[in-house]
XYZ file of C-alpha atoms in Angstrom:
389
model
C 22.369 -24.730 14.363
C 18.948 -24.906 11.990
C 18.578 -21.450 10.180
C 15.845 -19.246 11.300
C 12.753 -19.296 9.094
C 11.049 -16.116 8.257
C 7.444 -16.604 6.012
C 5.985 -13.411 4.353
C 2.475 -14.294 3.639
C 1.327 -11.332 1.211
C -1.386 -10.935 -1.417
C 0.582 -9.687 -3.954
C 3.339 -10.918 -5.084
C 4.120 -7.583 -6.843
C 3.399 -5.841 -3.780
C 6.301 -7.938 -1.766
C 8.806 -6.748 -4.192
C 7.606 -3.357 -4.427
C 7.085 -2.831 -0.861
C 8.787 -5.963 1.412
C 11.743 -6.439 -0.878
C 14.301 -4.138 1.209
C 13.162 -5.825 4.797
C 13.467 -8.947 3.487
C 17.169 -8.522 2.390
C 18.216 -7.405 5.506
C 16.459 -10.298 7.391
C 18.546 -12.666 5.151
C 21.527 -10.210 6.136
C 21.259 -11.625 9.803
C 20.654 -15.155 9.492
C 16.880 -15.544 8.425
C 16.287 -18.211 5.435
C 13.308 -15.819 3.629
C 10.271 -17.448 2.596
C 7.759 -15.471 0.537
C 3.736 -16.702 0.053
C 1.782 -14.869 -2.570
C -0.334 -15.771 -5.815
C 1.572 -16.391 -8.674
C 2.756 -13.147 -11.498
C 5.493 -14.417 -12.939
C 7.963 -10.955 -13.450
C 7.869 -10.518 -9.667
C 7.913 -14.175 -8.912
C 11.183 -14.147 -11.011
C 12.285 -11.278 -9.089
C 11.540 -12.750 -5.540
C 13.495 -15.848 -6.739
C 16.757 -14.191 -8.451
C 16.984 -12.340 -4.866
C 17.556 -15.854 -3.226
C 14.512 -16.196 -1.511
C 11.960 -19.605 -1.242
C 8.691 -18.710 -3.240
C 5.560 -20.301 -2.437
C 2.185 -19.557 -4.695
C -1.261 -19.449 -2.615
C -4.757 -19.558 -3.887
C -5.255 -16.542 -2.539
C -7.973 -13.742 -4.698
C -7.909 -10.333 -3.027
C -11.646 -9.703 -3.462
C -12.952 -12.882 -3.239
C -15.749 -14.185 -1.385
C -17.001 -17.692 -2.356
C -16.877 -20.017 0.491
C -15.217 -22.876 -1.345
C -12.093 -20.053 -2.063
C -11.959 -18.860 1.313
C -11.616 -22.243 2.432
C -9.214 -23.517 -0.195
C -7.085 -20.312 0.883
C -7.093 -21.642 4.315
C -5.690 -25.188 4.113
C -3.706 -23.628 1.970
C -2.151 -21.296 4.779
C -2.303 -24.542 7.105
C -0.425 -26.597 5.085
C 2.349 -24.074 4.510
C 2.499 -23.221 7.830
C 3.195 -26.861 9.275
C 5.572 -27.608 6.121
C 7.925 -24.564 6.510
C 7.368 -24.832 10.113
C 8.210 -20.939 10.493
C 10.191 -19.490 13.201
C 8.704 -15.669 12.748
C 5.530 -14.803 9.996
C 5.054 -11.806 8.809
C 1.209 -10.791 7.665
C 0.705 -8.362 5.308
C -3.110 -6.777 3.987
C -6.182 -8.161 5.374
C -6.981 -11.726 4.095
C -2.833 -12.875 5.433
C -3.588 -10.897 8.660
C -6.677 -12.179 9.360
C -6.948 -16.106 8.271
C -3.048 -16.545 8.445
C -3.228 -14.499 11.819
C -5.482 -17.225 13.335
C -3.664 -19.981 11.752
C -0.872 -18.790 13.409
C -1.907 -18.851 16.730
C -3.193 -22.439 16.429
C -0.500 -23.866 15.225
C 2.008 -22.507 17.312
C 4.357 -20.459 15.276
C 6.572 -18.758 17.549
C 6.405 -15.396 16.917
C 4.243 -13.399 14.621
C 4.173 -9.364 12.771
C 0.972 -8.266 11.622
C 1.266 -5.405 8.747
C -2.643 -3.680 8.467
C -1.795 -2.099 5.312
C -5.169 -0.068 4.972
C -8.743 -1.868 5.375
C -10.168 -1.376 1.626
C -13.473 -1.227 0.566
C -15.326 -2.753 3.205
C -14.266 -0.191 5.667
C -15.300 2.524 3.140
C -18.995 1.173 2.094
C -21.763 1.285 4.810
C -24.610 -1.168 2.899
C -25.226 -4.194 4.721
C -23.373 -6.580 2.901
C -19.860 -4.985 3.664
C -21.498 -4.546 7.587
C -21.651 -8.272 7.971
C -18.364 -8.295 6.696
C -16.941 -6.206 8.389
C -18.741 -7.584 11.393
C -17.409 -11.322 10.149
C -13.503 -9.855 9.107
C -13.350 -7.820 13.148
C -13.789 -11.320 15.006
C -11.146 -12.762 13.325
C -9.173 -9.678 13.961
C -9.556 -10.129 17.244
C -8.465 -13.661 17.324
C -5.760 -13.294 14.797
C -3.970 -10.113 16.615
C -3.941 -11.961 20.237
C -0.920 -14.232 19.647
C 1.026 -14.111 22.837
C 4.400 -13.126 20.909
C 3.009 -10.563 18.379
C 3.103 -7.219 17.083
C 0.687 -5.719 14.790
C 2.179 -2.827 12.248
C -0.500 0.138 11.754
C 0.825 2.472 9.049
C -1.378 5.278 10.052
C -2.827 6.570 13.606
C -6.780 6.480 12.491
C -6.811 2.471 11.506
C -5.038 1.957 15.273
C -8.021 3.933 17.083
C -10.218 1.772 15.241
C -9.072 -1.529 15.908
C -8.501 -0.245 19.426
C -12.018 1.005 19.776
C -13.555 -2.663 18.412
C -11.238 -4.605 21.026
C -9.534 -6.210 18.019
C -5.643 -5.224 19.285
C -4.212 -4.432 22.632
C -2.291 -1.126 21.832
C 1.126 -2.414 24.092
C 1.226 -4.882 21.088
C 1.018 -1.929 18.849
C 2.930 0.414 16.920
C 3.056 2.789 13.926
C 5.407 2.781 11.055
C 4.235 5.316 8.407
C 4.749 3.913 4.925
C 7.063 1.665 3.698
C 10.087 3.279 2.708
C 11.356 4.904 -0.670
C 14.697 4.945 -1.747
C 15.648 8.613 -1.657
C 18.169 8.907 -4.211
C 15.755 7.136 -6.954
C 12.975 9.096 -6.424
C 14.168 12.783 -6.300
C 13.272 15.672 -8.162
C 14.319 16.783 -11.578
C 14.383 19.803 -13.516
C 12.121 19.278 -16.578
C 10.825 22.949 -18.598
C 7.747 21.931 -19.608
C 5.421 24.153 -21.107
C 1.851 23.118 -19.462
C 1.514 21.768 -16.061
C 1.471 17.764 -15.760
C -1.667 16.431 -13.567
C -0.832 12.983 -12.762
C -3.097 10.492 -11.149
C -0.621 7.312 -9.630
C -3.076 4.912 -8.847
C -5.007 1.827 -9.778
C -7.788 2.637 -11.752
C -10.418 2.057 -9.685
C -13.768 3.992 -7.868
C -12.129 3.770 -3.891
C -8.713 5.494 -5.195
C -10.689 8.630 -6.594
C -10.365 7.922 -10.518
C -13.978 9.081 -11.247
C -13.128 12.590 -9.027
C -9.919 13.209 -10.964
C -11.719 12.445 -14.199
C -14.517 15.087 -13.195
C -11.538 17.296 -11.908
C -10.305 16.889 -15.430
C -13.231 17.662 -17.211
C -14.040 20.870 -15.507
C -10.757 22.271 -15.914
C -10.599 21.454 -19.747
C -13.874 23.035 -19.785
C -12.599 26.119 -18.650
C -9.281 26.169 -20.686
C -7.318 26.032 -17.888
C -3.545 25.441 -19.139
C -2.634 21.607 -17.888
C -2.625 17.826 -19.355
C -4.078 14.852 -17.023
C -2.613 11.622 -17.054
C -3.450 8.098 -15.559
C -0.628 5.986 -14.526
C -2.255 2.702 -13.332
C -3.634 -0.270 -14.332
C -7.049 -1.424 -13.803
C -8.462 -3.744 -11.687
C -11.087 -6.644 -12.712
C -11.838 -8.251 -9.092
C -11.985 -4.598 -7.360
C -15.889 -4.409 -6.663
C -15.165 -0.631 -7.943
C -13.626 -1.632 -10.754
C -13.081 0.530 -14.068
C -12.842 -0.926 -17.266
C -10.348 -0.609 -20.171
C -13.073 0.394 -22.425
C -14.436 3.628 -19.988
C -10.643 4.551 -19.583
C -10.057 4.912 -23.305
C -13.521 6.716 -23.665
C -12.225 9.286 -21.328
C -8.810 9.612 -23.652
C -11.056 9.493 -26.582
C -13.218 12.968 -25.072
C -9.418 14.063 -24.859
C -9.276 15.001 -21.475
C -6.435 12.947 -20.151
C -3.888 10.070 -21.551
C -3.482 6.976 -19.972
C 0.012 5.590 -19.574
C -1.199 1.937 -17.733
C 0.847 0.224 -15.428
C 4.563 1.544 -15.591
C 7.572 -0.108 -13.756
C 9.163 2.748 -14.198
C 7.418 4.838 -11.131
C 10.260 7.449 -10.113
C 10.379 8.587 -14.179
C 6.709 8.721 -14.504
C 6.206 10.982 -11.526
C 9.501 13.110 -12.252
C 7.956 14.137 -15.529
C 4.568 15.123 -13.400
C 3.766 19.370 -11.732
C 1.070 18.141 -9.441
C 0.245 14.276 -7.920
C -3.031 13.760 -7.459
C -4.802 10.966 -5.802
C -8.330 11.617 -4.167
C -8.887 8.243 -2.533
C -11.599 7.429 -0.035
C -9.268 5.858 2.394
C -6.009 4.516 2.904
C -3.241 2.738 5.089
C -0.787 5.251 3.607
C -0.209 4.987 0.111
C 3.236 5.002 -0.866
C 2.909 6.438 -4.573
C 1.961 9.539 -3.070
C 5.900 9.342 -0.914
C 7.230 8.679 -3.696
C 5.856 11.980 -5.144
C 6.917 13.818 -2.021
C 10.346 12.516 -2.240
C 10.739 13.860 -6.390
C 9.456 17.188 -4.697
C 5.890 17.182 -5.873
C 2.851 19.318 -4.203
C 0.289 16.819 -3.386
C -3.526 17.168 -4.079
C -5.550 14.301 -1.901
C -8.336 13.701 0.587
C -8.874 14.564 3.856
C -8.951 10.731 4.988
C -7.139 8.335 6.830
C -3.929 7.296 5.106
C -3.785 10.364 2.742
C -4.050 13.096 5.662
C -0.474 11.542 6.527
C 1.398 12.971 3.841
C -0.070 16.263 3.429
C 0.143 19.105 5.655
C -2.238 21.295 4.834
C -0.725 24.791 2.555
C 2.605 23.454 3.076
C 3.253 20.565 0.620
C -0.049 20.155 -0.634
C -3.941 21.068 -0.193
C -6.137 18.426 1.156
C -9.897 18.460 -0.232
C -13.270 15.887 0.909
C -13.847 12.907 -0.530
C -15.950 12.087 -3.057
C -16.015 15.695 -4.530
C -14.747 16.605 -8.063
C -15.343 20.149 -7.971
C -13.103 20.708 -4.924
C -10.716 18.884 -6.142
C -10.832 20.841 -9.626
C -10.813 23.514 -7.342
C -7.425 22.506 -5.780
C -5.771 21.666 -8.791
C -6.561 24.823 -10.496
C -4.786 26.707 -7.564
C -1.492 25.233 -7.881
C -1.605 25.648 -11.798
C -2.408 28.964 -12.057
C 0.125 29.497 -8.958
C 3.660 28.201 -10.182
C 5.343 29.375 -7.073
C 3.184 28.048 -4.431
C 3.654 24.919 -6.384
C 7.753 25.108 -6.274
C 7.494 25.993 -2.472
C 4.611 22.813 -1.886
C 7.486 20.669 -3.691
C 10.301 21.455 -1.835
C 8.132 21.350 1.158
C 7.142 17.432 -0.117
C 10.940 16.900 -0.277
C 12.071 18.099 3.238
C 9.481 16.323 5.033
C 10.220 12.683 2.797
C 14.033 12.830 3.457
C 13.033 13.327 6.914
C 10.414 10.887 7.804
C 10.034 8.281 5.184
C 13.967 6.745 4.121
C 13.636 2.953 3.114
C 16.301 3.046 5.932
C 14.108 4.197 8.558
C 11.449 1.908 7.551
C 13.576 -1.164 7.750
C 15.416 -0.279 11.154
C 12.085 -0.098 12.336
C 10.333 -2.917 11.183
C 13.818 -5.071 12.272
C 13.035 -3.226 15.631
C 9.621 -4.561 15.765
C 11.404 -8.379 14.558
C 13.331 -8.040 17.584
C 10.202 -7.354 20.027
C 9.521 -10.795 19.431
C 12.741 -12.360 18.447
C 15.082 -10.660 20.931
C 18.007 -12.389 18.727
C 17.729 -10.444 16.196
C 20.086 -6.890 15.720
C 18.515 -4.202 14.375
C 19.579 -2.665 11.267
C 22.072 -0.251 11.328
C 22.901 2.246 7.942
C 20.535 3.067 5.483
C 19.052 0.106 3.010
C 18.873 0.544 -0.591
C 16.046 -0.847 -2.610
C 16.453 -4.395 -4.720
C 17.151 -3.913 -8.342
């Protein structure tokens, strides 16, 4: 009997291992040969391979928009698609979703998972560039989400009313799974005496996640002596249309109101040496730093937005604040530093609620659950999943 051929088709390659790595494993675990399409990093391109699994780079740019690309991208997708002749795909972010989506459908492949992992800047501007866009990006929504055997993943409850409100999904094809899973016994809190409050924003460092808010946040409360060191763990982001540069990031250390620690591997030790996480994006899907900081037992300073709104529950593990406003989130801040037992009750309220809702375990029972929708082979995933080395 030929082996069962499962193609992730993701726009990061980091992201797969990051995020996909666990559900992947445990698709190989009951018979799948795993096939993974991203652009080419070579660390997680390494690690995709040393786990066993068939790599295969795509042209693909996150932000890009030049015709010529787009198309490139899609013969691309074609080509793969009628070489590895797929028995189940599995789209993740917009561009796989939406070009691979259609591809999909018109070539046949059998059965197809759609993961809308949050819908990025275009969804957030309203100029009329990103509203032909967006107008462009819905219609293949449409087609791309109306494959006869498929399922489309919505992480939080406000992207599903929207693609239900544009006719772009029928909700019986449908479903929620919040997050993607963090290992629980990784990411847990630790004891660390520290004698001023960490501030930590976990994020790339870009407009859309909030940087320029948590700067301002910064810069008030330095201004006002209040007690607490701000620190950037991200890296930037050249092709992000809100893009910061190296050069403003190291202005900002330079005024000495924050350090930045760039890009760290190391996620669960950065945020375990953090007080407070916080991440005042514009919107998400549903950011999984900001689980991760739950899960070490972390009160949570973010937006009142889709995505973000998920994690926080209001004065219980965290304080929710608008968009696009420093001074309430300086606000915010200051009232969990100057309060270090609201912040010990907000962290153990963080913890409860991510050992109860958001176990890599969970996440890959039900994504397995949502294979077997349209593979009705496959067994769904029975103890908890750890996380690839």
């Amino acid at each position: 009997m030929t082996q069962r051929r499962l193609l992730f088709l993701v726009n990061e390659a980091l992201f797969f291992t990051t995020h996909r790595m666990p559900v992947a494993l445990a698709a190989r675990e009951r018979g799948f040969e795993v096939h993974v399409a991203a652009p080419h990093e070579q660390e997680p391109v390494e690690v995709i391979e040393a786990n066993g699994f068939h790599y295969h780079p795509i042209p693909l740019i996150r932000s890009g928009t030049s015709i010529k690309g787009e198309l490139t991208l899609l013969m691309a997708f074609w080509r793969l698609l009628k070489r590895i002749k797929p028995d189940l795909t599995h789209h993740v972010a917009m561009k796989p979703v939406a070009y691979a989506g259609c591809l999909a459908r018109l070539s046949r492949v059998p059965a197809v998972v759609h993961a809308v992992t949050g819908l990025g800047y275009l969804f957030i501007r309203d100029d009329l560039l990103s509203r032909t866009q967006r107008a462009i990006i819905m219609r293949l929504f449409r087609f791309a989400l109306a494959h006869r055997n498929g399922r489309v993943i919505f992480q939080n409850p406000d992207d599903l009313d929207l693609f239900t409100k544009k006719a772009a999904v029928d909700p019986n094809q449908a479903t929620i799974i919040r997050g993607t899973g963090v290992d629980m016994d990784r990411f847990a809190p630790v004891a660390t005496p520290r004698e001023r409050p960490v501030v930590l924003f976990p994020a790339r460092v870009i407009g859309d996640k909030g940087v320029h808010e948590f700067v301002e946040a910064a810069r008030l409360l330095a201004g006002r002596s209040v007690p607490a060191d701000f620190v950037i763990v991200g890296r930037t982001d050249p092709i992000n249309p809100t893009a910061v540069i190296d050069e403003t990031v190291r202005q900002w250390e330079h005024e000495g109101i924050l350090t930045w620690w760039g890009f760290r591997e190391d996620m669960a030790t950065a945020l375990q040496s953090a007080s407070i996480v916080c991440m005042p994006s514009y919107r998400e899907g549903l950011p999984r730093v900001l689980i991760e900081a739950a899960a070490c037992g972390l009160p949570i300073v973010t937006t009142d937005v889709p995505g973000c709104r998920e994690i926080v529950d209001a004065g219980v593990n965290g304080l929710l604040v608008p968009p696009r406003d420093g001074a309430a989130t300086a606000a915010a801040i200051a009232r969990l530093i100057d309060d270090p037992d609201l912040r010990r009750r907000m962290g153990e309220a963080s913890r409860a609620m991510a050992v109860a809702e958001y176990s890599v375990g969970s996440f890959v029972r039900r994504t397995l659950s949502v294979y077997a929708e349209v593979s009705p082979d496959i067994v769904a995933a029975g103890g908890d999943q750890k996380e690839a080395p």
